[in-house]
Each structure stands twice: as C-alpha cells, then as structure tokens.
Amino acid sequence: GGEMGKAADATLLQSRMLNRGKGPAVHSLRVQSDRRQYHARMKQALEQQENLSVQQAEIVEIRTDENGRAAAVVTRLGAVHQAKAIIIASGTFLESRVFIGEAHYDSGPDGMGASKGLSDSLRKLGVSLRRFKTGTPARIHRRSIDFSRLEVQEGDPELEPFSFETDPDSLRNRMVCHIAHTNPDTHRVIRDNIHRSPLFGGDILGIGPRYCPSIEDKVVRFSDKDRHQIFIEPCGLDTQEMYLQGMSSSLPEEVQLQFLHTIRGLEQAEVMRTAYAIEYDCCNPLDLSPALEFLSVPGLYGAGQFNGTSGYEEAAAQGLVAGVNAARSVRGQPPIHLDRASSYIGVLIDDLVTKGVTDPYRMMTSRSEYRLLLRQDNADERLTPLGYEIGLIREERYQRFLEKQRLKTAEIQRLKATTLPPDPELNAYLERCGTAPLTTGGKLSELLRRPQVTYADLAPFDPERPSLPRMIQKQVEIDVKYEGYIQKQRQQVEQMRKLESRRIPAGFHYDHVTGLRLEAVEKLKQIQPENIGQASRISGVSPADVSVLLIAIGREQRP
C-alpha cells in the first residue's frame, strides 16, 4: 500500500509471480520497473508531500547535546541543521570505493560522489563501522544482442499488483525479458584472469553478499557447474541499456568484454557501462534497538544498507520503520515494534538487532518461522490496522479495507455452511481432477480443501456464489485450503508472544544474575534485549540461560 508499491505498479515493464509451482507461503511477486520513471515518480511524491521540507546537501558531521543525544547535522558547506531525530540512510556511499580490475577510486554508485567525513564523525560518537561490498553488472546496448539465440521470458498473463490500492485490470506487461547462460568458455576466461580480480587479489577488504555473488565468485565457489543463468532485462522504455542480472563483476574492463563475447547471443555485445564492485562503510546492527535507534546515541537511527543489509526492499522496509519511530520519538510516543509473526519487516529487523550479520543480509522466505501467515496476499490484513492506528492510512482506505474483510469473512462462512449434493457433472469433474466423487452431500469448504480443487473450478456447481474481486477470491481459497496449517502456526505465534510479553527492565544488571554463563552475560549486555523472546533468539544464549533469566526477572519484579 505504500509509495514503493504504487510506484512499482505504475512503472512496471514486466511482472512475474515467482515460485508459482509451490505453495502460497513462498509466492513472491517480482516487477522489472522502468528505472528512470520509478525515480521520477518517487521524487515527485517526496516533493509534493505536505509538511516535508526537502534539501539536498552532503552531511559530514553529526553533533550531540550535553546528554549525548543526537542534536544536529553539519553539511559540507558548514550549514548546521538542528534536529530532534536523525536517520542515516547512506546506502553504499559511505567512504565508498569502486573497483574495476586494477583501477580503484573513491566513488559512489553510478559515478556519483562518495560520502567523505561522516564515517569519522560517527566513530567519534562511538559508532563501530565495518566494510561491506556489493557489485553491479554491466549494461549493454540492446542493438548488440542477438535475441534469436536467447530464451524468452514472458511476464505473467494475469498480473497481480504490489499495492492493494491498484486496480489489477489496469496493469499490463510492456516488455519481455530474456535468459542467457554462461558456458565453459566463459568460465575459462574468468579463471585465466582471476588473479586480476580485486576480490581475489586482496584489494577488496569488504565482505560481499553470500546470496548474490559476483560471476567470478560463482565460477570459483561452484566449480562443478558448467553454466550459470543470466537474466537480460530492459532498464526502461526510453533507453537502450540492458541489465545483465546475475553477472556482477569487478574484473578489468577488457576481461569483462572478453567473457561476455563467449555467451550465446552476446557475441557482439557493446558494453555501455562496465560492471564494478563497490566497498563501503556500514554499522553493526547489534548496536541498534528494535526501533532502529542506536543504543549508545539516542535520537540517532540507522536504515537500509547502512545497517548491513543488501537490496532495495530491505532498505525501504527499514526506512519506513526508522522514519515512523523517529517521528514518534519526537512526538513523545513509544516506538512501534513489528514482531516476527506480523511481517517480514519484523523478521528482518529482529534478525539484524538480535543475531547481527556477517555479510550483507537478504530477506528470504526461509528466514521466517511463520511464512504461511506472512503471505503477500494478506499483507493488508496484517498491517493496515497498525497503519491506520499510527496515522499512515486514510479513513477512506481503511473503510475499503474493512469492507474487503467483511466480504471475505462472509464468503468463508458461506462455503462452510453450503452443502452440495452428489451430482453427475460435479462427480465427473472431481474424477477428472483425480479426486474421489461425492457419495453423500459435501460442504463447499470441504471440497475446496482438496488439493486438486480450486475456488474458480467450483463456480459452475455453486449457483449462490457471489461476484467477488479476484484478490478476495484468492484469499478465500488460501484461508480455506490451509486452515489447519494456519491455525497451527497461530498457536506457535501465541507461544512466541507470551515470551515477548515478558519485558526485561531497562538497565537490568546481567552481571548480578547467578547461573548465567559468561558468554550469555556478554551478549545480553551488548544487545540489551527488550523482552525474553528476543533474548532467547540471541546467538550464545541457551535455553538454560533463558530459564535462569526468567527466574531472576521474576524475583526482581516481586513486591
């Protein structure tokens, strides 16, 4: 429902639902957007936002007051801006350095300037920094690609929007993508020049993303594979640049051209922008609270890749939470806390501030214990009430949401109450689907729970069926089909929330707790968990430590 989802819908070039062959818990909507249109739309949204003053300047220093609270920022030109809350969302620009073969130079992404000076200011405030690395692939000219030699990747015929406010019928695919593959010749060129890669030569000190490795990293780590996929994607409607997803590299420019020309369909590829690696400073997210506020510098928040994550979606999620909590802090309101059962944002932030990161963090469905509850189709159910409560959702939209929920609930109740008698046509359909025919009457909900049966397929046998929007039909089907599994996960959530409800007093003295292991004491003092649930997820805190901690807190809280 946020601006990011609306912009993705408005600027999509191609939309595909990933993992359709699996269950709804791992379905993942992916849109290839027009990069320039997306940028322009988001910039316009910012500039038109009431009560928001937009200024562009490089910040080189953060100042605190006599109590150690963040109080002001200083620009490169010496201007001082007073502030009650400050959010650092520096992406990959903080002391950033670009690597292309033997060439190394200070630069941010896309040839923009690096942020210089702010890292030193943060260190003076006691913020510990580390070096991470990411990379971007080359862009090549469309005219130089032989598309007849590539595999076509069409978008979905029926598109689903990112935003619940977007009409699905308004969406259409505007471009196709393609797939190419590396081959043994590609890998030979890379291996022959691996000594020229700054990644393997020791020039790059930053740690790269484990789940999005460079092509040279793939060739070395997966030496048994004779090919890797490359997704060839358009950058926009008004540009001829094509993006080579899966081909990030820091090898020299001439080597990049050489290995690209070994790939079927790219034999004549013209490189418009060379691939590069970029190294940058970021914080240790264990120094942050679940509100994304620094434990040692009140009023200072971190968001995005500065917090040790990788990817646009992860960055946007943190920006949202840090922004909301910074604003609530200024208003004297408590921070919002999204737990692991409420959203992938909750999983992401809990992982960051409780477990920390050793490489740029990517959000994947496998990181959640409750992924059947955290489906994208029910994101509005999980988060719209909170958005309304804290003032991010308009009344009109909230009433539409309530009506949608009413229609869904009424339809589920109808399915559970409606019985279909045995019928030759219905039984013939069931047998064609490979499931048993009815011998006695059966509830519509019971039929829908069969894996072979869909909500749409039951329509000819259900004369009382109401006309519902496609998204509601989908939610009805999932809720009915997976009701037992969903109920089981909700019970697990209740157990988790009981532990989350056991608050740990601020400033609790772990050193005084008899029976806590030394490692647990050190981790608990560093992370300062807010509740027993968070404490139980800290690496190095055992179930026995949690039991000792529960007893100690219980004693302290007795009158």
Short mmCIF file of C-alpha atoms in Angstrom, two decimals, residues 23-25 27 372 375 377-378 412 448 455 472-483 486:
data_model
loop_
_atom_site.label_atom_id
_atom_site.label_comp_id
_atom_site.label_asym_id
_atom_site.label_seq_id
_atom_site.Cartn_x
_atom_site.Cartn_y
_atom_site.Cartn_z
CA GLY A 23 2.54 -23.18 -2.12
CA PRO A 24 1.34 -19.62 -1.38
CA ALA A 25 3.76 -19.28 1.54
CA HIS A 27 4.96 -16.99 -3.78
CA LEU A 372 2.31 -19.32 5.85
CA ARG A 375 1.94 -14.18 2.66
CA ASP A 377 -1.77 -11.61 -0.40
CA ASN A 378 -2.69 -10.92 3.25
CA ILE A 412 -15.76 -18.28 4.03
CA LEU A 448 -12.11 -26.72 -1.62
CA TYR A 455 -12.33 -21.99 -5.97
CA ILE A 472 -10.65 -11.68 -2.35
CA GLN A 473 -11.28 -14.96 -4.18
CA LYS A 474 -7.60 -15.80 -3.79
CA GLN A 475 -7.59 -15.05 -0.07
CA VAL A 476 -10.76 -17.08 0.47
CA GLU A 477 -9.24 -20.09 -1.27
CA ILE A 478 -5.97 -19.92 0.68
CA ASP A 479 -7.69 -19.43 4.06
CA VAL A 480 -9.99 -22.39 3.49
CA LYS A 481 -7.40 -24.73 1.94
CA TYR A 482 -4.74 -24.15 4.57
CA GLU A 483 -6.99 -23.55 7.58
CA ILE A 486 -2.67 -21.66 9.56
#
